[in-house]
Short mmCIF file of C-alpha atoms in Angstrom, two decimals:
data_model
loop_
_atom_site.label_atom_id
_atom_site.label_comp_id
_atom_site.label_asym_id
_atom_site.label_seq_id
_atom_site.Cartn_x
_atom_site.Cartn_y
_atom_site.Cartn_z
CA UNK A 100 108.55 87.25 66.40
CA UNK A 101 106.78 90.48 65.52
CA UNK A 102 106.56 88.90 62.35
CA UNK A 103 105.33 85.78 62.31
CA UNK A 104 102.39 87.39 64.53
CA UNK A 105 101.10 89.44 61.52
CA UNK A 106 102.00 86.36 59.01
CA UNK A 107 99.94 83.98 61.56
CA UNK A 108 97.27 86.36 61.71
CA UNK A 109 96.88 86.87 58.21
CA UNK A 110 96.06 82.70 57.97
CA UNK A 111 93.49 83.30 59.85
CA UNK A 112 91.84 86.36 57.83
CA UNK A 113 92.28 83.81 54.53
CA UNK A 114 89.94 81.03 56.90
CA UNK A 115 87.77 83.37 57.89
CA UNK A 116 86.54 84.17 54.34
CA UNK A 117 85.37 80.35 54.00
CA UNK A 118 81.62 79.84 53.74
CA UNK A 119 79.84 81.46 57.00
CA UNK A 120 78.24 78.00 58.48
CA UNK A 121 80.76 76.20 58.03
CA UNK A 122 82.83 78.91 60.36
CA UNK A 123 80.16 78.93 63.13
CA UNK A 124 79.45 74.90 63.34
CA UNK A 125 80.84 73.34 66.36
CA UNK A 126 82.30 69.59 65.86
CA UNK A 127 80.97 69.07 69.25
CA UNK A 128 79.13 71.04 71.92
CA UNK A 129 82.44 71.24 73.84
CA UNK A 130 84.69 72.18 70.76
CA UNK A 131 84.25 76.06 70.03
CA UNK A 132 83.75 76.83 66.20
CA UNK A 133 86.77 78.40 63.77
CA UNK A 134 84.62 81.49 64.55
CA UNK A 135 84.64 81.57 68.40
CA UNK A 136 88.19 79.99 67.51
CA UNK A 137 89.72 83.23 65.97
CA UNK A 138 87.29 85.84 67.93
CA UNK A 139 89.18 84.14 70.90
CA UNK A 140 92.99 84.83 69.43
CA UNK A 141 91.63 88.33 69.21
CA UNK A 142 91.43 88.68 72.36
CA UNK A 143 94.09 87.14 73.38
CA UNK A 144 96.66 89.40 71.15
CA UNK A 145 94.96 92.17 73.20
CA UNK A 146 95.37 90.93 76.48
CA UNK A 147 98.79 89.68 75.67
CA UNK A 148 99.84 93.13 74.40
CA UNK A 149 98.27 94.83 77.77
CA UNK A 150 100.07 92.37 79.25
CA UNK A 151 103.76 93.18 78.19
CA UNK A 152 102.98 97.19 78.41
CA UNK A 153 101.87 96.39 82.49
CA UNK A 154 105.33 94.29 82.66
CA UNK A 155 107.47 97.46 81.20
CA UNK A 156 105.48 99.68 83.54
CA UNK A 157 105.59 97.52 87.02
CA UNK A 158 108.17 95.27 88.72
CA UNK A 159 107.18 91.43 88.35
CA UNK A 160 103.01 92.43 88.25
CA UNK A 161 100.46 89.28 88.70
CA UNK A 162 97.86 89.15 85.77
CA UNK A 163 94.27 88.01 86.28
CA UNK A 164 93.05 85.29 84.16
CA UNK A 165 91.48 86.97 80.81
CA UNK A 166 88.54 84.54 81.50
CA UNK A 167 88.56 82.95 78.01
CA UNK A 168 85.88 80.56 78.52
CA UNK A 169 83.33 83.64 79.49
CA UNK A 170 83.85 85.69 76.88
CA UNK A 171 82.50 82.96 74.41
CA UNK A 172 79.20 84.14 75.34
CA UNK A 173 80.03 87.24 77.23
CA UNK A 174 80.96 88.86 73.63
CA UNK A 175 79.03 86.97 71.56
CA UNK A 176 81.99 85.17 69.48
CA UNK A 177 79.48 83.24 67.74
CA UNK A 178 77.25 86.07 66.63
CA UNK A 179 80.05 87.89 65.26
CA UNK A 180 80.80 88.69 61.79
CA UNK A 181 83.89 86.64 60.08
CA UNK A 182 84.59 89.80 58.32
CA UNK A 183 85.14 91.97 61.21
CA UNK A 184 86.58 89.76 63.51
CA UNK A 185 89.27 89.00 60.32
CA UNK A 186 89.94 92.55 60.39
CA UNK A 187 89.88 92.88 64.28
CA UNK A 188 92.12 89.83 64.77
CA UNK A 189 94.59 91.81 61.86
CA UNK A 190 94.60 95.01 64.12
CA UNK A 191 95.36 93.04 67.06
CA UNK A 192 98.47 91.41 65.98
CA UNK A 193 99.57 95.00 64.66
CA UNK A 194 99.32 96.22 68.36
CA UNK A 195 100.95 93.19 69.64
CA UNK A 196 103.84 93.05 67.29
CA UNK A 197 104.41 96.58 67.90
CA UNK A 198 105.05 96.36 71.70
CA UNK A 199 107.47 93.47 70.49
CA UNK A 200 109.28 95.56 68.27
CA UNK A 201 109.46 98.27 70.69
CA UNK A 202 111.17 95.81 73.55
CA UNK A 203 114.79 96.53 74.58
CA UNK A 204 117.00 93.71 75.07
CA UNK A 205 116.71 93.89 78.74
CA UNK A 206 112.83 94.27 78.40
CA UNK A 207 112.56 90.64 77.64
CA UNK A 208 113.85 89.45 80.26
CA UNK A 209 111.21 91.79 82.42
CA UNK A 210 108.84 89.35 84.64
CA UNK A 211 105.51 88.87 85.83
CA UNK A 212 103.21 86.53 87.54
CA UNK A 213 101.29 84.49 84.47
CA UNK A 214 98.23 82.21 85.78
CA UNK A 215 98.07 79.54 82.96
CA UNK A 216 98.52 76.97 82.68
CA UNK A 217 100.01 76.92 86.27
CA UNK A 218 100.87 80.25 88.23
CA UNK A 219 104.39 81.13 87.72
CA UNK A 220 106.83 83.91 87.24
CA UNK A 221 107.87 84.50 83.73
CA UNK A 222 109.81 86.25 81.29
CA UNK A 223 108.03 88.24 78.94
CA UNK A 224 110.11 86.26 76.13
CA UNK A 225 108.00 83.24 77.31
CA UNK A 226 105.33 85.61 76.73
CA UNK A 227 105.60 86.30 73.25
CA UNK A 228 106.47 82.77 72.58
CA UNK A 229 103.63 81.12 74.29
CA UNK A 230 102.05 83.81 72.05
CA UNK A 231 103.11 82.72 68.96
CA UNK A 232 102.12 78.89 70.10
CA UNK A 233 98.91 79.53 70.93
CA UNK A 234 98.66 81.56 67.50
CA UNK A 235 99.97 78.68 65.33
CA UNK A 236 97.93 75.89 67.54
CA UNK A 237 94.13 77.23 67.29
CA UNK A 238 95.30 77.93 64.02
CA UNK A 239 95.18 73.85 63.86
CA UNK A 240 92.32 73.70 65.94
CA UNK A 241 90.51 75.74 62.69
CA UNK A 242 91.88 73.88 59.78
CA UNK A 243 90.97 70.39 61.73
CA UNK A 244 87.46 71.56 61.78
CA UNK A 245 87.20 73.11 57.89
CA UNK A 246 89.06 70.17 56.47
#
């Protein structure tokens, strides 16, 4: 899995050198840009990766909602440079692979108390899958719009 997080992120760092206004133009005021696309899987390698330390450190813990909608304009996605984030999004799957790696067997079957899409206990295998899904679909989400 570890993997195919730094190959998936690496997709990304090729889009992200595509012509600047093309990576900050919305398809619709709803539809966040390829820009605010991969600043967003940024932050959610980070939070996933805090997330599976806090699950090797505490029984079954209940994780607050990274508020992924906020930080849109909270951190300025759109204002940020496709360079960086590129770079950023690369350093973030390196941190989030290596807690993966660094798993036991019986780590993955460590739990805790996820809030999307429903509240729910899960493994941190779902984790790291759901991970990898959410890698490959905004992946999709940013081809869709530069195609």
């Amino acid at each position: 899995m570890s993997a195919l997080t730094k190959v998936r992120a690496a997709e990304y760092a090729a889009l992200l050198r595509r012509d600047d206004q093309e990576l900050r133009r919305r398809t619709a005021p709803e539809v966040w840009s390829p820009l605010e696309y991969a600043c967003h899987m940024r932050d959610v390698l980070l939070a996933q990766r805090e997330r599976v330390l806090l699950a090797r450190r505490a029984d079954t813990p209940t994780l607050e909602p990274m508020g992924r909608d906020e930080r849109v304009e909270h951190d300025g996605y759109a204002d940020q440079q496709p360079s960086d984030v590129a770079r950023q999004l690369g350093d973030a799957a390196l941190l989030f692979a290596n807690v993966l790696d660094r798993l036991a067997p019986a780590d993955w079957d460590r739990t805790l108390i996820y809030n999307f899409p429903e509240r729910q206990q899960r493994p941190l295998s779902w984790l790291a899958l759901h991970t990898l899904h959410e890698l490959r679909h905004h992946l999709l989400d940013i081809r869709r719009q530069l195609d």
